[in-house]
Coordinates of C-alpha atoms and ligand atoms in Angstrom, one line a residue:
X1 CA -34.3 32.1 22.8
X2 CA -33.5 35.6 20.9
X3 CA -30.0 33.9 20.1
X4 CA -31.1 30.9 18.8
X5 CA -33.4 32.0 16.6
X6 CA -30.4 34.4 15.1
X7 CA -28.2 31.3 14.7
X8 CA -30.8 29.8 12.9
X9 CA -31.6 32.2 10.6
X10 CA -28.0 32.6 9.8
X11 CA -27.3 28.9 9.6
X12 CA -30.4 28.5 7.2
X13 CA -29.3 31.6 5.1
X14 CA -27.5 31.3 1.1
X15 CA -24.7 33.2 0.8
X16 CA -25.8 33.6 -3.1
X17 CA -22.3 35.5 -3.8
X18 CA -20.4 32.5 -2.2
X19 CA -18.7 29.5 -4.7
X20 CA -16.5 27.3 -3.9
X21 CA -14.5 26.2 -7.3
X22 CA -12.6 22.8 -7.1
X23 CA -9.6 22.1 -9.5
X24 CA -8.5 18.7 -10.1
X25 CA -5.5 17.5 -10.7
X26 CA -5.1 18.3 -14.3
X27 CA -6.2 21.7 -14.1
X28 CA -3.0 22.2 -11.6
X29 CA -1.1 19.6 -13.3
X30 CA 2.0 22.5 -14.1
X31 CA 2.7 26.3 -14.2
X32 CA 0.5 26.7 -17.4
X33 CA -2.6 25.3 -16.1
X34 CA -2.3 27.1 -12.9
X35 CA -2.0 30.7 -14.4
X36 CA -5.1 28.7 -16.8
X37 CA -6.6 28.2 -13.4
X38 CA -6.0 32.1 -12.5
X39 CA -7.7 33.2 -15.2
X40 CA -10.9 31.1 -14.4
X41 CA -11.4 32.4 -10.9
X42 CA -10.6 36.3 -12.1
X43 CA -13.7 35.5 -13.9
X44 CA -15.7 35.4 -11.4
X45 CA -14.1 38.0 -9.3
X46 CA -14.8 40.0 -12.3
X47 CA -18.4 39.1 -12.3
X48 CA -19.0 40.0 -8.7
X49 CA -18.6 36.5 -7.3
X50 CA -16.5 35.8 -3.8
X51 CA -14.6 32.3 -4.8
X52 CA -13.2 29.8 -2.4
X53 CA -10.6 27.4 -4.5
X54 CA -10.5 23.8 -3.2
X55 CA -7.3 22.4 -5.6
X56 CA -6.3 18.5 -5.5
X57 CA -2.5 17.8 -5.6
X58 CA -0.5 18.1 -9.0
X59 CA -1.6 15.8 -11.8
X60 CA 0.1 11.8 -10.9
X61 CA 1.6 13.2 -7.5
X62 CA -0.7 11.3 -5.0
X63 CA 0.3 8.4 -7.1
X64 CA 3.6 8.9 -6.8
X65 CA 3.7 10.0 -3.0
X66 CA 1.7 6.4 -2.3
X67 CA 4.6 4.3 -3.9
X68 CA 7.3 6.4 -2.2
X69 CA 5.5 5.2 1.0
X70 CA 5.2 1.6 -0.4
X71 CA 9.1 1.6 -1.1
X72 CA 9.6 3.3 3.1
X73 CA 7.4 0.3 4.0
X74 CA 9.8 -2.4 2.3
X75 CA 12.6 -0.9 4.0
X76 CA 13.6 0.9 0.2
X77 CA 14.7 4.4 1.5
X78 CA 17.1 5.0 -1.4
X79 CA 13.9 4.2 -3.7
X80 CA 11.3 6.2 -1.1
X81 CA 13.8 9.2 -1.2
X82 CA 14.6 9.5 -5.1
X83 CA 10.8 9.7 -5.9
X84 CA 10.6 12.6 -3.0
X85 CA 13.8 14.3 -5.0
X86 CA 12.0 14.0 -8.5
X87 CA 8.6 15.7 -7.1
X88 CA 10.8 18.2 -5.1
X89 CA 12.3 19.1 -8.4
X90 CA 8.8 19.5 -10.0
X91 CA 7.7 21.4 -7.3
X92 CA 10.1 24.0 -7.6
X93 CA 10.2 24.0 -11.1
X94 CA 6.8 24.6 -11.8
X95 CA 7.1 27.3 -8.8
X96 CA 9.7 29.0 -10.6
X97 CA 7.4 29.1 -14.0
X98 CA 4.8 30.5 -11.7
X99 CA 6.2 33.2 -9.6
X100 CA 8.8 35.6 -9.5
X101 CA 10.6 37.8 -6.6
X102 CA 9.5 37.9 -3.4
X103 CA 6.6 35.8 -4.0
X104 CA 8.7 33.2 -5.4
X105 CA 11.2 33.0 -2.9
X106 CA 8.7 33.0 0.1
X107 CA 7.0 30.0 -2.0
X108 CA 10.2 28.2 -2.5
X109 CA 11.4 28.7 1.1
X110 CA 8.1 26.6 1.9
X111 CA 8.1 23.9 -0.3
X112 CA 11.7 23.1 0.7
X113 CA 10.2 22.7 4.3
X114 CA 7.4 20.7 3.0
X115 CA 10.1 18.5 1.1
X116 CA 12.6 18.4 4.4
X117 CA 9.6 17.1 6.5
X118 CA 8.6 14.7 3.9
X119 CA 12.4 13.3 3.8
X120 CA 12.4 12.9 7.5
X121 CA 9.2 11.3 7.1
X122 CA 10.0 8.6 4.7
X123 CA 13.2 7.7 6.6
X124 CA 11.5 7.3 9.7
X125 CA 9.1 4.8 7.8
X126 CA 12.0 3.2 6.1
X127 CA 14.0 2.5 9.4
X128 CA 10.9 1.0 11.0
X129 CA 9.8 -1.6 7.8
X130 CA 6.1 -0.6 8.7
X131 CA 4.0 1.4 7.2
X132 CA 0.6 2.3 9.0
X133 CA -2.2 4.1 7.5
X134 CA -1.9 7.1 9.8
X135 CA 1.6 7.3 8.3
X136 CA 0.5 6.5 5.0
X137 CA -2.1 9.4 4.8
X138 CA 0.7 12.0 6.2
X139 CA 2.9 11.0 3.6
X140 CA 0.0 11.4 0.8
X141 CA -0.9 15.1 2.9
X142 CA 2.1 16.5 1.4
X143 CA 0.7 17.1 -2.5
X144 CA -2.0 19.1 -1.4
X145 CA -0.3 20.6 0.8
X146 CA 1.9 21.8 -1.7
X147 CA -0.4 22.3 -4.7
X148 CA -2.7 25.2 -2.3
X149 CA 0.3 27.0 -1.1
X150 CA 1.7 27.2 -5.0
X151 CA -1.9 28.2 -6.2
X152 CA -2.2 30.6 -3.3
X153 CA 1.2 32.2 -4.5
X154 CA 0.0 32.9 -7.9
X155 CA -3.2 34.2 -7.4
X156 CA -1.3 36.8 -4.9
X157 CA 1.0 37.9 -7.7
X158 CA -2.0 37.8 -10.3
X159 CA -3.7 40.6 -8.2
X160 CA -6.4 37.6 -7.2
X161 CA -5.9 38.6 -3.5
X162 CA -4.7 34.9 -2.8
X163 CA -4.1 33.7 0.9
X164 CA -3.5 29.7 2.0
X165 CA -5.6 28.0 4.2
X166 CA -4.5 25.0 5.6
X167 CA -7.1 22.7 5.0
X168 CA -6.2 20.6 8.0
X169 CA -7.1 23.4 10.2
X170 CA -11.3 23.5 9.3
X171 CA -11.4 19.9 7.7
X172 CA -11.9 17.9 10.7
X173 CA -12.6 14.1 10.7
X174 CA -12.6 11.2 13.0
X175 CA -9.5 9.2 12.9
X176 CA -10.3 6.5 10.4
X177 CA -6.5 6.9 8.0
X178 CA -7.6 6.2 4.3
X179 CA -10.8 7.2 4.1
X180 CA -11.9 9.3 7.7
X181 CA -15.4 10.8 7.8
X182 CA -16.0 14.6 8.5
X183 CA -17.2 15.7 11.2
X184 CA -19.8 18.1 9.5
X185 CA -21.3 20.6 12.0
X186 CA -17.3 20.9 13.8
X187 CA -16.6 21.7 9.7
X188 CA -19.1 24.7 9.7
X189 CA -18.0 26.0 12.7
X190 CA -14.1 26.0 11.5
X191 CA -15.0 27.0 8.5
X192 CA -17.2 30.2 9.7
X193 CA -14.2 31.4 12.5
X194 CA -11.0 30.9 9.9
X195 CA -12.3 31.2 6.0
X196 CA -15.2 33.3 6.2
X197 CA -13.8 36.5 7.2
X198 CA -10.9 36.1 4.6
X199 CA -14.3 36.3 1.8
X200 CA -15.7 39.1 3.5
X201 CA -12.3 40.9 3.3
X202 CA -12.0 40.6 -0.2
X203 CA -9.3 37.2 0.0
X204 CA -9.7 34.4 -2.3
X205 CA -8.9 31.6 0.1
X206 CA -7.2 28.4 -1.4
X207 CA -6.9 24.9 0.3
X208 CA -6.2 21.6 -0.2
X209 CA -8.7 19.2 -1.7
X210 CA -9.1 15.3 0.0
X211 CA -6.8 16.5 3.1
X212 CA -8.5 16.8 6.9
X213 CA -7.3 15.9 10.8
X214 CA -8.6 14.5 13.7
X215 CA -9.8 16.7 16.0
X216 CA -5.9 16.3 17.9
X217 CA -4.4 17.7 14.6
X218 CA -3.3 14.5 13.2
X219 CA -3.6 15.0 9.6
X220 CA -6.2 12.1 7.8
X221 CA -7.1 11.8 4.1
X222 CA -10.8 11.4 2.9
X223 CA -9.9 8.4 0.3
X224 CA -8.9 8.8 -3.0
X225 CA -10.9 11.3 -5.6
X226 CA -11.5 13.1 -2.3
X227 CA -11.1 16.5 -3.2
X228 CA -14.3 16.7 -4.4
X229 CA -15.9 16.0 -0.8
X230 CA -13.9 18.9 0.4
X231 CA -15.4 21.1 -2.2
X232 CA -18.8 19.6 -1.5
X233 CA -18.2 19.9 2.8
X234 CA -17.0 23.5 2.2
X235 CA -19.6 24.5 -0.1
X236 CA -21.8 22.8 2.2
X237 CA -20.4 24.6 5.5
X238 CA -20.2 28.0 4.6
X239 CA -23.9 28.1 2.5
X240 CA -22.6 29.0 -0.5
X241 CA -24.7 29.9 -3.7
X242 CA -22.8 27.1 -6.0
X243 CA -20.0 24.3 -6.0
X244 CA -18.2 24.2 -9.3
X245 CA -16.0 20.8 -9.8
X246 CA -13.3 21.9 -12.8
X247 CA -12.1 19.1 -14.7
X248 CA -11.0 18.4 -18.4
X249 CA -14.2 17.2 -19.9
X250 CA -17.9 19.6 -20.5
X251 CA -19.2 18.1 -18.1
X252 CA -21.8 14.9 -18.4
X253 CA -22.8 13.9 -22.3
X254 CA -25.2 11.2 -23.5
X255 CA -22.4 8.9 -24.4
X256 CA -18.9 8.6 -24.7
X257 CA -18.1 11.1 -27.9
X258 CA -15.5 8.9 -28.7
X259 CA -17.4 6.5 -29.7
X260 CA -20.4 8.5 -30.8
X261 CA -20.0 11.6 -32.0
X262 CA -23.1 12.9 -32.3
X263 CA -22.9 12.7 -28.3
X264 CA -24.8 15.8 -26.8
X265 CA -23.7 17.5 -23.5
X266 CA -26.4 17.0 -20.9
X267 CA -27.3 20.6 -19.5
X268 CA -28.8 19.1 -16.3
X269 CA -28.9 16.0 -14.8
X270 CA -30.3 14.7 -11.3
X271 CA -27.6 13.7 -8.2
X272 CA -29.5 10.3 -8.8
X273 CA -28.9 10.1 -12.4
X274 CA -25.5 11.2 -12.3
X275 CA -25.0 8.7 -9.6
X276 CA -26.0 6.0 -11.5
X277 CA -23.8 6.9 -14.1
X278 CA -21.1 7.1 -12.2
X279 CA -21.3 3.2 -11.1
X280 CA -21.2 2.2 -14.7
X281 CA -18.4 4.2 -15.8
X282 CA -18.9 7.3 -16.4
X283 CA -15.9 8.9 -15.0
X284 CA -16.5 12.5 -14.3
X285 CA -17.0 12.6 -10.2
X286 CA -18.2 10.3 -8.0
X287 CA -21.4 11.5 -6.6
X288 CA -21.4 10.1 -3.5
X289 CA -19.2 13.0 -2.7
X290 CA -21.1 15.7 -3.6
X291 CA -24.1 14.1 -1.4
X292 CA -22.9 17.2 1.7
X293 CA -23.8 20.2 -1.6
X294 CA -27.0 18.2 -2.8
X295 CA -28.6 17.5 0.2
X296 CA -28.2 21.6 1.5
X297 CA -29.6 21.9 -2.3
X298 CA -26.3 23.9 -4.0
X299 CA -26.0 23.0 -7.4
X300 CA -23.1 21.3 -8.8
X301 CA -21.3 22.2 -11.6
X302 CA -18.9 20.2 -13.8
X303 CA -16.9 22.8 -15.6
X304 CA -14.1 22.3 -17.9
X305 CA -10.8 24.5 -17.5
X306 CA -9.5 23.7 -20.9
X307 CA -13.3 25.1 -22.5
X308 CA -14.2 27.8 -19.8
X309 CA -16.7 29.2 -21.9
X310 CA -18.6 25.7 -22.1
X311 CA -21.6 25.9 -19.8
X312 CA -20.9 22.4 -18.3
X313 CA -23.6 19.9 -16.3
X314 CA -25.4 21.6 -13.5
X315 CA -26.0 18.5 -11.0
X316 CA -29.0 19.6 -9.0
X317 CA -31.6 17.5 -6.7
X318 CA -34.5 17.1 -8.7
X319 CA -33.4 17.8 -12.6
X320 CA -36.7 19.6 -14.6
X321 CA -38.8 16.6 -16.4
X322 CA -37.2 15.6 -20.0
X323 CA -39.2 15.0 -22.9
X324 CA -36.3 12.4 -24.0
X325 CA -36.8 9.0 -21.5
X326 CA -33.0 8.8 -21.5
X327 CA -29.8 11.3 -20.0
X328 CA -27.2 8.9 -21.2
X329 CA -25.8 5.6 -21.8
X330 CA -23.0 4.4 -20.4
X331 CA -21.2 0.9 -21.1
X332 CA -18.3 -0.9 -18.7
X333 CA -16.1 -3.0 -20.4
X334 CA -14.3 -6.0 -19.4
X335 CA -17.0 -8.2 -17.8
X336 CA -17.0 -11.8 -17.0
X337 CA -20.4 -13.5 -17.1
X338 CA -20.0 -16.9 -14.6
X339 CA -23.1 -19.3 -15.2
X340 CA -23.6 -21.4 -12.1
X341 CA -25.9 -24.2 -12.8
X342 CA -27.0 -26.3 -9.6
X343 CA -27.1 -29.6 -11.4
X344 CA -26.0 -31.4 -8.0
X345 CA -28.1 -29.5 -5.3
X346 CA -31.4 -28.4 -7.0
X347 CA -32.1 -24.5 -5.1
X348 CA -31.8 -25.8 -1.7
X349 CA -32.4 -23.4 1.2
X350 CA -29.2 -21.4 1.5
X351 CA -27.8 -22.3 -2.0
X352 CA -27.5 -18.3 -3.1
X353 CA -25.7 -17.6 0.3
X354 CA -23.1 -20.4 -0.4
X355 CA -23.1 -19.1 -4.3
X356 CA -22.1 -15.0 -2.9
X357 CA -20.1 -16.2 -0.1
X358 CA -17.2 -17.6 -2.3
X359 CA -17.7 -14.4 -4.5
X360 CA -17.4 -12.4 -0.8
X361 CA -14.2 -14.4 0.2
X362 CA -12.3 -13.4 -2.8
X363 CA -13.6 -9.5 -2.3
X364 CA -15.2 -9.7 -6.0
X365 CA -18.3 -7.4 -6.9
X366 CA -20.8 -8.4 -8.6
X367 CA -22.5 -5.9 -11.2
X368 CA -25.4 -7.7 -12.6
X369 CA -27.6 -10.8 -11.1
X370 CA -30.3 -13.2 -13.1
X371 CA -31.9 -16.1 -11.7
X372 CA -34.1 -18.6 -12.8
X373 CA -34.8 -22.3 -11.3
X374 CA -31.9 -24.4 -11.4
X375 CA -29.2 -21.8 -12.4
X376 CA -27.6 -18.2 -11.0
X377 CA -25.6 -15.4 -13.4
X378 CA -23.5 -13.2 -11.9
X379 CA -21.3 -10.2 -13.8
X380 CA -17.9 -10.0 -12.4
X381 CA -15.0 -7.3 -13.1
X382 CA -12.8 -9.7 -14.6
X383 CA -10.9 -10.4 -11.6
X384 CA -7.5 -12.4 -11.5
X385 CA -8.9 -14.8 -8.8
X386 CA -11.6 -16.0 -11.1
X387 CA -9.7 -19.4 -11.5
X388 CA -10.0 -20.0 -8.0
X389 CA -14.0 -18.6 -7.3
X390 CA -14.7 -21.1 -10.3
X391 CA -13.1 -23.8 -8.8
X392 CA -14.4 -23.6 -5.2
X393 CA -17.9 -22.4 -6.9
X394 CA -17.5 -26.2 -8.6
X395 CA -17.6 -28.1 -5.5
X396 CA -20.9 -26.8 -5.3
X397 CA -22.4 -26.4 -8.9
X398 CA -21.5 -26.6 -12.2
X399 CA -19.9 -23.3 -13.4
X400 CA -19.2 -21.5 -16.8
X401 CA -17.4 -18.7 -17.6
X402 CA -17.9 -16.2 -20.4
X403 CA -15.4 -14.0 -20.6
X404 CA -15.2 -10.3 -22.9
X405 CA -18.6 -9.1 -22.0
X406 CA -19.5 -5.2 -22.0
X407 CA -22.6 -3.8 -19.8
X408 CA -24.5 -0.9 -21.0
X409 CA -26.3 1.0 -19.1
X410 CA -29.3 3.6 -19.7
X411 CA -30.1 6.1 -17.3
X412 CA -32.8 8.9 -16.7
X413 CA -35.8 9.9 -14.4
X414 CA -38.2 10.0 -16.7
X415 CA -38.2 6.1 -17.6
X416 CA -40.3 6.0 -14.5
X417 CA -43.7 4.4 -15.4
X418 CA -43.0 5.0 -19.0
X419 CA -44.4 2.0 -21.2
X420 CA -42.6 0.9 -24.3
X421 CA -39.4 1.9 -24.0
X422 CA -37.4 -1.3 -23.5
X423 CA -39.7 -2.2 -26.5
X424 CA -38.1 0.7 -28.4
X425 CA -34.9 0.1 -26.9
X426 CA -34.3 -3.9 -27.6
X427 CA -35.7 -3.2 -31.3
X428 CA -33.1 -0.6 -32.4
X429 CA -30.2 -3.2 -31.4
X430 CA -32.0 -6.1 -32.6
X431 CA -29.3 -7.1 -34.8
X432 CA -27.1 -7.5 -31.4
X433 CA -27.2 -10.2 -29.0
X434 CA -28.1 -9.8 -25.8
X435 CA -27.2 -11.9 -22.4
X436 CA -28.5 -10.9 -19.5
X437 CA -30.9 -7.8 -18.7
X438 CA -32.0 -6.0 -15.4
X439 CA -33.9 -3.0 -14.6
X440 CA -32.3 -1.3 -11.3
X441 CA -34.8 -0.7 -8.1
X442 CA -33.8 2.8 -8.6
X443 CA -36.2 2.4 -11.5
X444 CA -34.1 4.8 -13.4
X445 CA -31.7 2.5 -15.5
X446 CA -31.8 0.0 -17.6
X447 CA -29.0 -2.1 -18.4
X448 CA -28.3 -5.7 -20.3
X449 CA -25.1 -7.7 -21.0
X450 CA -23.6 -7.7 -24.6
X451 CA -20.5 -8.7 -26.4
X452 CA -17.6 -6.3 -25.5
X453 CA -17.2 -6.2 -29.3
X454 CA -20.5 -4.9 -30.0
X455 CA -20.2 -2.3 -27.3
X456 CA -19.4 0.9 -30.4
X457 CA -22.3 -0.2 -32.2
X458 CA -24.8 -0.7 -29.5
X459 CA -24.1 2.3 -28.8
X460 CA -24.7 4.1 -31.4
X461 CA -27.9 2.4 -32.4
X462 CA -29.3 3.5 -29.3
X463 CA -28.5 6.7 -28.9
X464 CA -30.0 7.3 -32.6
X465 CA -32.8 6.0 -31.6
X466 CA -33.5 7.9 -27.8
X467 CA -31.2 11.0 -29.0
X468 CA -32.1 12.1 -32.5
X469 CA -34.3 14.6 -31.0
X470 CA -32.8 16.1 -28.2
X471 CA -35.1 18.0 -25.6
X472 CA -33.2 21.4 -26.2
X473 CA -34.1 22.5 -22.7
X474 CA -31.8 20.0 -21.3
X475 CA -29.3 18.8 -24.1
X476 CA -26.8 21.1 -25.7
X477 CA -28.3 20.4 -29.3
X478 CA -25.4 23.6 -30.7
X479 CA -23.5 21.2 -30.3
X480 CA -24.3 18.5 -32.6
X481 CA -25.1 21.8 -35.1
X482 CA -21.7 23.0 -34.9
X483 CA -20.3 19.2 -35.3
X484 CA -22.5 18.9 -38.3
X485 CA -21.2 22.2 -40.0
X486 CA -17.9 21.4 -39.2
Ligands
LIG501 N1 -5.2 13.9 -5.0 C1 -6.2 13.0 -4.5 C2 -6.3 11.8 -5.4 O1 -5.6 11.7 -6.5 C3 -7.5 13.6 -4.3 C4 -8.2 14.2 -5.5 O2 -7.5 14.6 -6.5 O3 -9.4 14.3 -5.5 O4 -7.0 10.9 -5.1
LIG502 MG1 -10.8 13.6 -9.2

């Protein structure tokens, strides 16, 4: 009883002190941003802090590992082994930028295995003419693998008391190759026996982002963009005070700043918000994989390596009420709007499932849905099977296609039970013509079809309208001083 109760109020304990910083692939992407990288996390050493570094493989490398298994699978091992000679070179390149004496040579010594076992690997793969997922996630392993141990290195020689963890050794997941599913509580336990002690020591531990294995050892990968999960499942597992995800933007504004640049950097923003956003677009990390940090309640950070001293977006639960209805606007380009118009079979019981089931058969999402009597509009990904979902959808209906539509999307909490604000929102782009419009069941977006042409002015009618008065306490309104001085 005594010992439960202990294991409880461990388990249920913050370790405040405790972050877990993930680097993506840029922020790794050669010897500069490493030492870049260094300097981050002696930051907050420096401020007291015990980090634990979750880093994804080199910028373009999982890329490039995935066709060198592609060209193994064809039977191309002349084509599978020059792309493993060019990253080899890289490797060791970058590795020599980094690192110097002892340091280095231990470091080189282990890349070259890495590079041997990848060799071997691809010219087993090559002599079968088969390439399985379980294969295709070892070969994919490797730029993770190598990325921790070369980040690990340098934060040994830059006094960062660096030590490589294998990630495959606390990461463990069911056996599902591509995308496998951690085993959370088996995670914790891993975690506690083999990183933990290294933070109480004093260690910085680094490991390989989207990289787990089965509970045999056989390594698996948590799909692509999965370092993130990692740093969300480690964060999660060892109860630490903060996740911080480092990429190359400040973190979440209120629209592109390419095309608006009076675009504001949201301070905070709600895991359902940011969700939201992320559907439509907005590229910074896919929530879905911080869901292990936001449902323990550790904030998320998006931090930017290239702007440390940028505060970032601090992703949290339940974001503080906003005196602005909106957190952003985000817009997806490329859209096809298909009108099917049932001119031959008036809504018959079982017409919509005969409409989504030719969209189903050719794997083709649908982003936006308006019905009325006699006629359905979907918003399609222009997809290069349209041709043939139109002309089976025309055995059934009479179809249209409008093609070079853009969707934007508006998204905050505190749109909720607000009146007037699509009133506002249609008359500041009432010069633009609109196509279709829904209003999520989340009840925090609202989106509407548009030209794709009118996308950059859209845009920046409405966020002059919902942003011209920023609620300071959660948009960065210095920056739209400092752009206006500048
Ligand atoms: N390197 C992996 C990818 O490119 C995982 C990640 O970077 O998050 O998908
Ligand atoms: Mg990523």
């Amino acid at each position: 009883m005594s010992e439960r109760r202990n294991v409880q109020a461990r388990a249920g304990e913050a370790r405040a002190g405790l972050v877990v910083m993930k680097f993506g692939g840029t922020s790794v992407e050669d010897a500069k941003a490493m030492l870049r990288t260094a300097a981050i996390v002696r930051g907050r050493r420096e401020r007291g802090l015990s980090p634990v570094v979750v880093v994804s493989a080199m910028a373009k490398v999982t890329d490039q590992l995935l066709a060198a298994a592609a060209a193994a699978g064809r039977g191309d091992k002349t084509g599978a082994l020059a792309i493993a000679a060019r990253l080899r070179n890289r490797h060791i390149e970058t590795a020599s930028d980094l690192l110097c004496g002892e340091i280095f040579a231990g470091t080189e010594t282990a890349i070259r295995a890495e590079f041997d076992a990848l060799d071997d690997l691809l010219r087993g793969i090559a002599a079968v003419g088969e390439l399985t997922p379980r294969t295709s996630d070892n070969v994919v392993s490797f730029g993770e693998r190598l990325s921790s141990q070369m980040v690990a290195a340098a934060f040994e020689q830059n006094g960062l008391n660096g030590v490589h963890v294998d990630a495959r050794t606390c990461i463990i997941t069911d056996a599902h190759y591509g995308k496998a599913i951690p085993h959370e509580a088996h995670i914790e336990a891993k975690l506690a026996e083999l990183v933990l002690p290294l933070v109480e020591r004093g260690l910085t531990p680094v490991m390989g982002g989207f990289i787990g294995a089965t509970e045999k050892g056989i390594t698996t990968t948590l799909g692509r963009g999965g370092s993130d999960f990692t740093a969300a499942l480690v964060g999660g597992g060892l109860h630490a005070g903060a996740i911080e995800i480092w990429t190359d933007v400040n973190g979440i504004m209120t629209t592109d700043p390419r095309i608006c640049p009076d675009a504001l950097r949201v301070k905070t923003i709600s895991f359902e918000e940011a969700a939201e956003l992320a559907y439509f677009g907005a590229k910074v990390l896919h929530p879905a994989t911080i869901l292990p940090a936001v449902q323990k309640s550790i904030p998320v950070w998006v931090l930017n390596s290239r702007n440390a001293e940028n505060e970032g977006t601090k992703i949290t639960a339940m974001a503080p009420p906003c005196a602005s209805p909106f957190k952003s606007i985000a817009a997806k380009k490329g859209l096809t709007i298909i009108d099917v118009v049932a001119s031959r079979m008036l809504m018959t019981h079982g017409y919509l499932k005969a409409v989504f089931d030719v969209f189903d058969k050719y794997h083709c999402a649908i982003d936006m849905v308006s019905t009325s009597e006699v006629s359905i509009s979907v918003t399609v990904d222009s997809n290069e099977r349209l041709p043939e979902i139109c002309a089976e959808l025309d055995k059934i209906a009479d179809v249209k296609l409008e093609g070079s539509k853009a969707l934007i999307c508006m998204v905050g909490e505190d749109i909720r039970g607000r009146s007037g604000i699509s009133g506002r929102m249609f008359s500041a782009i009432r010069h633009i013509n609109v196509r279709m419009i829904s209003q999520g069941a989340s009840e925090i977006n609202m989106s509407f079809m548009i030209e794709q042409s009118d996308v950059e002015e859209a845009i920046r009618s409405l966020h002059a309208e919902f942003f011209a008065n920023p609620d300071p306490t959660v948009f960065d309104t210095e920056a739209r001083v400092v752009a206006a001085k500048a």
